[in-house]
Amino acid sequence: MMNKNKGYVNQDYLSQAAQMFAPIKKGSYEKLQAQTAQSLIDIGCGPGIDTTSIAQLYPELNEIIGVDFDKEMIQQADNLAKQKECSDRIRHQHASAYELPFPDKRFDAVRAERLFMHLENPELALQELIRISKPGAKLVIVETDWASMSVNNGMDELERRLSHYFASEFLHNGYSARRLPGQLAELGVKEVNIEINSLQSKDHRLWQLLSQHAAMMDKALENSFINPQEYQDWNQQLDESNASDSFFSTINIMTFCCTI
């Protein structure tokens, strides 16, 4: 099952990430091609940032459903829908991506963003997304390729080790983005359009928040993946690059679009 303690993120993280992700999010909404859709679902809807934005983009879409494993997020999503005055068209509910409470071939458009990196069994969730999609439905998945995360601080070998640790140990499924094409093919989805966007940041504080840097470093030290000297040197190098205005980071975001 999903464990919200491993790599878990809160609403502040999601709100900050949403601002940086805004163009990618908008692109994913447009790829849903929901102008003529009757029903749309967002899996892992979080605090409702996407369901409310989709409602505003597609005013003719009368049924938008968001599901999330976190009941607190569902409450926040309901509150946001009310604030945006679109709660009459949106329904949020608690559900597991492994066992979606909907019949087969239910939705015209299905979306998931940064969901699979948190899942221990991504194949099962992907089967569920395909199961609830009508024939001809648009399936759009947005995932962060955490293995592509790079930060300039002069410690290249340690940076690569930490990137691997974050993707393979700190998150349940940090390599999810690059594995999705193969998983979709195994489930019979042959034609998948893949779009890759690179996000860059020179904001050290924002990078620390979005990469969950402090928690990841503490966990790496606790698990003896790095030693105390590496821990100290790494953080010192980051502080120095920030002080000299030379900090720079980049990561790839992959958007998958296919027709079921």
Short mmCIF file of C-alpha atoms in Angstrom, two decimals:
data_model
loop_
_atom_site.label_atom_id
_atom_site.label_comp_id
_atom_site.label_asym_id
_atom_site.label_seq_id
_atom_site.Cartn_x
_atom_site.Cartn_y
_atom_site.Cartn_z
CA MET A 1 0.00 0.00 0.00
CA MET A 2 0.98 3.64 -0.23
CA ASN A 3 2.92 5.03 2.71
CA LYS A 4 2.59 8.78 3.08
CA ASN A 5 5.61 8.97 5.38
CA LYS A 6 8.18 8.08 2.72
CA GLY A 7 8.82 11.15 0.61
CA TYR A 8 5.49 12.60 1.78
CA VAL A 9 4.85 16.23 0.88
CA ASN A 10 2.54 18.82 2.42
CA GLN A 11 0.35 21.57 0.98
CA ASP A 12 3.13 24.18 1.13
CA TYR A 13 5.33 21.97 -1.05
CA LEU A 14 2.48 21.39 -3.50
CA SER A 15 1.59 25.08 -3.72
CA GLN A 16 5.21 26.10 -4.34
CA ALA A 17 5.66 23.32 -6.89
CA ALA A 18 2.43 24.32 -8.63
CA GLN A 19 3.81 27.78 -9.34
CA MET A 20 6.98 26.40 -10.92
CA PHE A 21 5.01 23.71 -12.76
CA ALA A 22 2.36 26.13 -14.08
CA PRO A 23 3.23 25.92 -17.82
CA ILE A 24 3.58 22.13 -17.63
CA LYS A 25 0.30 21.83 -15.77
CA LYS A 26 -1.49 23.97 -18.35
CA GLY A 27 -0.04 21.85 -21.13
CA SER A 28 -1.28 18.67 -19.46
CA TYR A 29 -4.79 20.12 -19.14
CA GLU A 30 -4.85 20.96 -22.84
CA LYS A 31 -3.63 17.47 -23.78
CA LEU A 32 -6.74 16.03 -22.12
CA GLN A 33 -8.77 17.53 -24.99
CA ALA A 34 -11.82 17.61 -22.73
CA GLN A 35 -13.92 20.08 -24.76
CA THR A 36 -16.37 17.31 -25.66
CA ALA A 37 -15.77 15.07 -22.63
CA GLN A 38 -18.57 14.22 -20.24
CA SER A 39 -16.39 13.02 -17.35
CA LEU A 40 -12.82 13.58 -16.20
CA ILE A 41 -10.83 12.26 -13.26
CA ASP A 42 -7.59 13.47 -11.63
CA ILE A 43 -5.82 10.73 -9.66
CA GLY A 44 -3.76 12.00 -6.72
CA CYS A 45 -5.56 15.34 -6.82
CA GLY A 46 -3.91 16.72 -3.66
CA PRO A 47 -5.40 20.05 -2.50
CA GLY A 48 -7.43 20.51 -5.69
CA ILE A 49 -5.13 22.86 -7.60
CA ASP A 50 -5.61 20.88 -10.80
CA THR A 51 -9.29 19.97 -10.55
CA THR A 52 -10.27 23.61 -10.05
CA SER A 53 -7.97 24.77 -12.86
CA ILE A 54 -9.43 22.16 -15.20
CA ALA A 55 -12.94 23.31 -14.28
CA GLN A 56 -12.01 26.87 -15.24
CA LEU A 57 -10.39 25.77 -18.52
CA TYR A 58 -13.31 23.56 -19.54
CA PRO A 59 -16.52 25.33 -18.40
CA GLU A 60 -18.59 22.91 -20.49
CA LEU A 61 -17.28 19.89 -18.53
CA ASN A 62 -19.92 19.05 -15.93
CA GLU A 63 -18.28 16.14 -14.09
CA ILE A 64 -14.78 16.44 -12.66
CA ILE A 65 -13.68 13.98 -10.00
CA GLY A 66 -10.50 14.14 -7.94
CA VAL A 67 -9.28 11.29 -5.75
CA ASP A 68 -6.48 11.20 -3.22
CA PHE A 69 -5.21 8.80 -0.57
CA ASP A 70 -4.86 11.64 1.96
CA LYS A 71 -8.15 12.64 3.60
CA GLU A 72 -6.73 16.01 4.68
CA MET A 73 -5.96 16.83 1.04
CA ILE A 74 -9.53 15.96 0.08
CA GLN A 75 -10.86 18.48 2.62
CA GLN A 76 -8.49 21.15 1.31
CA ALA A 77 -9.55 20.36 -2.26
CA ASP A 78 -13.23 20.75 -1.34
CA ASN A 79 -12.48 24.09 0.31
CA LEU A 80 -10.61 25.34 -2.74
CA ALA A 81 -13.44 24.31 -5.07
CA LYS A 82 -15.84 26.34 -2.95
CA GLN A 83 -13.51 29.34 -3.01
CA LYS A 84 -13.25 29.10 -6.81
CA GLU A 85 -17.05 28.73 -7.04
CA CYS A 86 -16.93 25.50 -9.01
CA SER A 87 -17.86 22.97 -6.33
CA ASP A 88 -21.08 22.15 -8.19
CA ARG A 89 -19.01 20.55 -10.97
CA ILE A 90 -16.24 18.95 -8.90
CA ARG A 91 -16.33 16.02 -6.50
CA HIS A 92 -13.32 15.01 -4.42
CA GLN A 93 -13.17 11.69 -2.64
CA HIS A 94 -10.80 9.52 -0.66
CA ALA A 95 -9.57 6.48 -2.59
CA SER A 96 -6.49 4.39 -3.28
CA ALA A 97 -4.93 4.49 -6.74
CA TYR A 98 -4.64 0.71 -6.42
CA GLU A 99 -8.40 0.22 -6.08
CA LEU A 100 -10.38 3.02 -7.70
CA PRO A 101 -14.10 2.86 -6.79
CA PHE A 102 -15.35 3.24 -10.36
CA PRO A 103 -16.63 0.82 -12.99
CA ASP A 104 -14.68 -0.14 -16.09
CA LYS A 105 -14.61 2.33 -19.00
CA ARG A 106 -16.04 5.15 -16.89
CA PHE A 107 -14.12 8.31 -17.89
CA ASP A 108 -13.48 10.26 -21.09
CA ALA A 109 -10.26 11.78 -19.74
CA VAL A 110 -7.87 10.54 -17.02
CA ARG A 111 -5.00 12.51 -15.51
CA ALA A 112 -2.31 11.89 -12.88
CA GLU A 113 0.52 14.21 -11.86
CA ARG A 114 3.53 13.25 -9.73
CA LEU A 115 1.63 10.23 -8.45
CA PHE A 116 3.72 7.24 -9.48
CA MET A 117 6.88 8.34 -7.68
CA HIS A 118 5.05 7.74 -4.39
CA LEU A 119 3.76 4.26 -5.23
CA GLU A 120 5.25 0.92 -4.21
CA ASN A 121 3.22 -0.88 -6.90
CA PRO A 122 3.00 1.51 -9.87
CA GLU A 123 1.98 -1.23 -12.31
CA LEU A 124 -1.22 -1.91 -10.37
CA ALA A 125 -2.14 1.78 -10.31
CA LEU A 126 -1.46 2.09 -14.04
CA GLN A 127 -3.76 -0.87 -14.70
CA GLU A 128 -6.47 0.92 -12.74
CA LEU A 129 -6.06 4.15 -14.72
CA ILE A 130 -6.43 2.20 -17.96
CA ARG A 131 -9.34 0.14 -16.62
CA ILE A 132 -11.49 3.19 -15.84
CA SER A 133 -10.72 4.86 -19.20
CA LYS A 134 -13.29 4.65 -21.97
CA PRO A 135 -12.09 3.43 -25.38
CA GLY A 136 -10.70 6.54 -27.06
CA ALA A 137 -10.16 8.34 -23.73
CA LYS A 138 -7.14 10.58 -23.25
CA LEU A 139 -4.72 9.47 -20.56
CA VAL A 140 -2.21 12.12 -19.44
CA ILE A 141 0.49 11.41 -16.85
CA VAL A 142 3.02 13.96 -15.57
CA GLU A 143 6.02 12.68 -13.63
CA THR A 144 9.26 14.11 -12.30
CA ASP A 145 12.35 12.24 -13.47
CA TRP A 146 14.18 12.45 -10.17
CA ALA A 147 17.21 10.63 -11.56
CA SER A 148 17.83 13.68 -13.76
CA MET A 149 18.09 16.09 -10.81
CA SER A 150 21.38 17.95 -10.89
CA VAL A 151 22.82 20.69 -8.70
CA ASN A 152 26.04 22.63 -9.17
CA ASN A 153 28.18 22.57 -6.06
CA GLY A 154 31.52 21.11 -7.18
CA MET A 155 31.05 17.64 -5.63
CA ASP A 156 30.04 15.72 -8.73
CA GLU A 157 30.57 12.15 -7.51
CA LEU A 158 28.62 12.71 -4.30
CA GLU A 159 25.91 14.52 -6.23
CA ARG A 160 25.33 11.45 -8.43
CA ARG A 161 25.25 9.16 -5.40
CA LEU A 162 22.73 11.37 -3.63
CA SER A 163 20.59 11.58 -6.76
CA HIS A 164 20.45 7.79 -6.87
CA TYR A 165 19.70 7.61 -3.15
CA PHE A 166 16.84 10.07 -3.47
CA ALA A 167 15.28 8.24 -6.43
CA SER A 168 15.76 4.70 -5.14
CA GLU A 169 15.58 4.97 -1.35
CA PHE A 170 14.03 8.25 -0.19
CA LEU A 171 11.10 7.94 -2.61
CA HIS A 172 9.18 4.76 -3.25
CA ASN A 173 9.58 5.02 -7.01
CA GLY A 174 11.82 7.92 -8.01
CA TYR A 175 12.68 6.29 -11.33
CA SER A 176 8.98 6.12 -12.26
CA ALA A 177 9.09 8.63 -15.12
CA ARG A 178 11.65 6.75 -17.21
CA ARG A 179 9.94 3.42 -16.50
CA LEU A 180 6.45 4.48 -17.58
CA PRO A 181 6.93 4.00 -21.37
CA GLY A 182 7.83 0.35 -20.87
CA GLN A 183 5.02 -0.21 -18.38
CA LEU A 184 2.46 1.36 -20.71
CA ALA A 185 3.70 -0.81 -23.59
CA GLU A 186 3.37 -3.95 -21.46
CA LEU A 187 -0.27 -3.03 -20.82
CA GLY A 188 -0.98 -2.70 -24.53
CA VAL A 189 -0.72 1.09 -24.86
CA LYS A 190 1.50 1.40 -27.93
CA GLU A 191 1.38 5.00 -29.10
CA VAL A 192 2.57 7.29 -26.33
CA ASN A 193 3.59 10.87 -26.96
CA ILE A 194 6.34 11.95 -24.55
CA GLU A 195 7.19 15.58 -23.86
CA ILE A 196 10.20 16.49 -21.72
CA ASN A 197 10.58 19.88 -20.02
CA SER A 198 13.60 21.00 -18.07
CA LEU A 199 13.05 23.12 -14.96
CA GLN A 200 15.90 25.31 -13.74
CA SER A 201 16.29 27.24 -10.53
CA LYS A 202 18.88 29.56 -9.00
CA ASP A 203 16.77 29.89 -5.87
CA HIS A 204 18.53 27.82 -3.22
CA ARG A 205 15.67 27.99 -0.72
CA LEU A 206 13.06 26.92 -3.26
CA TRP A 207 15.26 24.06 -4.45
CA GLN A 208 15.70 22.86 -0.87
CA LEU A 209 11.94 22.86 -0.38
CA LEU A 210 11.03 21.13 -3.64
CA SER A 211 13.80 18.53 -3.42
CA GLN A 212 13.05 17.87 0.28
CA HIS A 213 16.79 18.31 0.67
CA ALA A 214 17.14 18.51 4.46
CA ALA A 215 14.99 15.42 5.09
CA MET A 216 16.80 13.47 2.38
CA MET A 217 20.26 14.36 3.70
CA ASP A 218 19.31 13.46 7.26
CA LYS A 219 17.94 10.12 6.07
CA ALA A 220 21.05 9.40 3.99
CA LEU A 221 23.23 10.08 7.03
CA GLU A 222 21.02 8.04 9.33
CA ASN A 223 21.19 5.07 6.94
CA SER A 224 24.99 5.41 6.56
CA PHE A 225 24.65 6.08 2.85
CA ILE A 226 26.92 9.07 3.44
CA ASN A 227 29.30 9.73 6.30
CA PRO A 228 29.30 12.76 8.63
CA GLN A 229 32.17 14.42 6.77
CA GLU A 230 30.38 14.14 3.42
CA TYR A 231 27.23 15.50 5.05
CA GLN A 232 29.11 18.51 6.37
CA ASP A 233 31.09 19.16 3.17
CA TRP A 234 28.04 18.89 0.95
CA ASN A 235 25.99 21.38 2.95
CA GLN A 236 28.93 23.72 3.26
CA GLN A 237 29.43 23.71 -0.51
CA LEU A 238 25.75 24.49 -1.04
CA ASP A 239 25.92 27.38 1.43
CA GLU A 240 28.99 28.75 -0.34
CA SER A 241 27.44 28.50 -3.80
CA ASN A 242 24.34 30.25 -2.50
CA ALA A 243 26.41 33.02 -0.89
CA SER A 244 28.36 33.58 -4.12
CA ASP A 245 25.19 33.55 -6.21
CA SER A 246 26.47 30.57 -8.21
CA PHE A 247 23.84 28.04 -7.14
CA PHE A 248 22.09 26.33 -10.03
CA SER A 249 19.85 23.27 -10.29
CA THR A 250 17.92 21.49 -13.01
CA ILE A 251 15.51 18.58 -13.35
CA ASN A 252 13.40 17.04 -16.12
CA ILE A 253 9.61 16.71 -16.06
CA MET A 254 8.07 14.14 -18.41
CA THR A 255 4.51 14.33 -19.72
CA PHE A 256 2.98 11.21 -21.26
CA CYS A 257 -0.11 11.48 -23.44
CA CYS A 258 -1.89 8.55 -25.05
CA THR A 259 -5.28 7.47 -26.34
CA ILE A 260 -6.73 4.34 -24.73
#
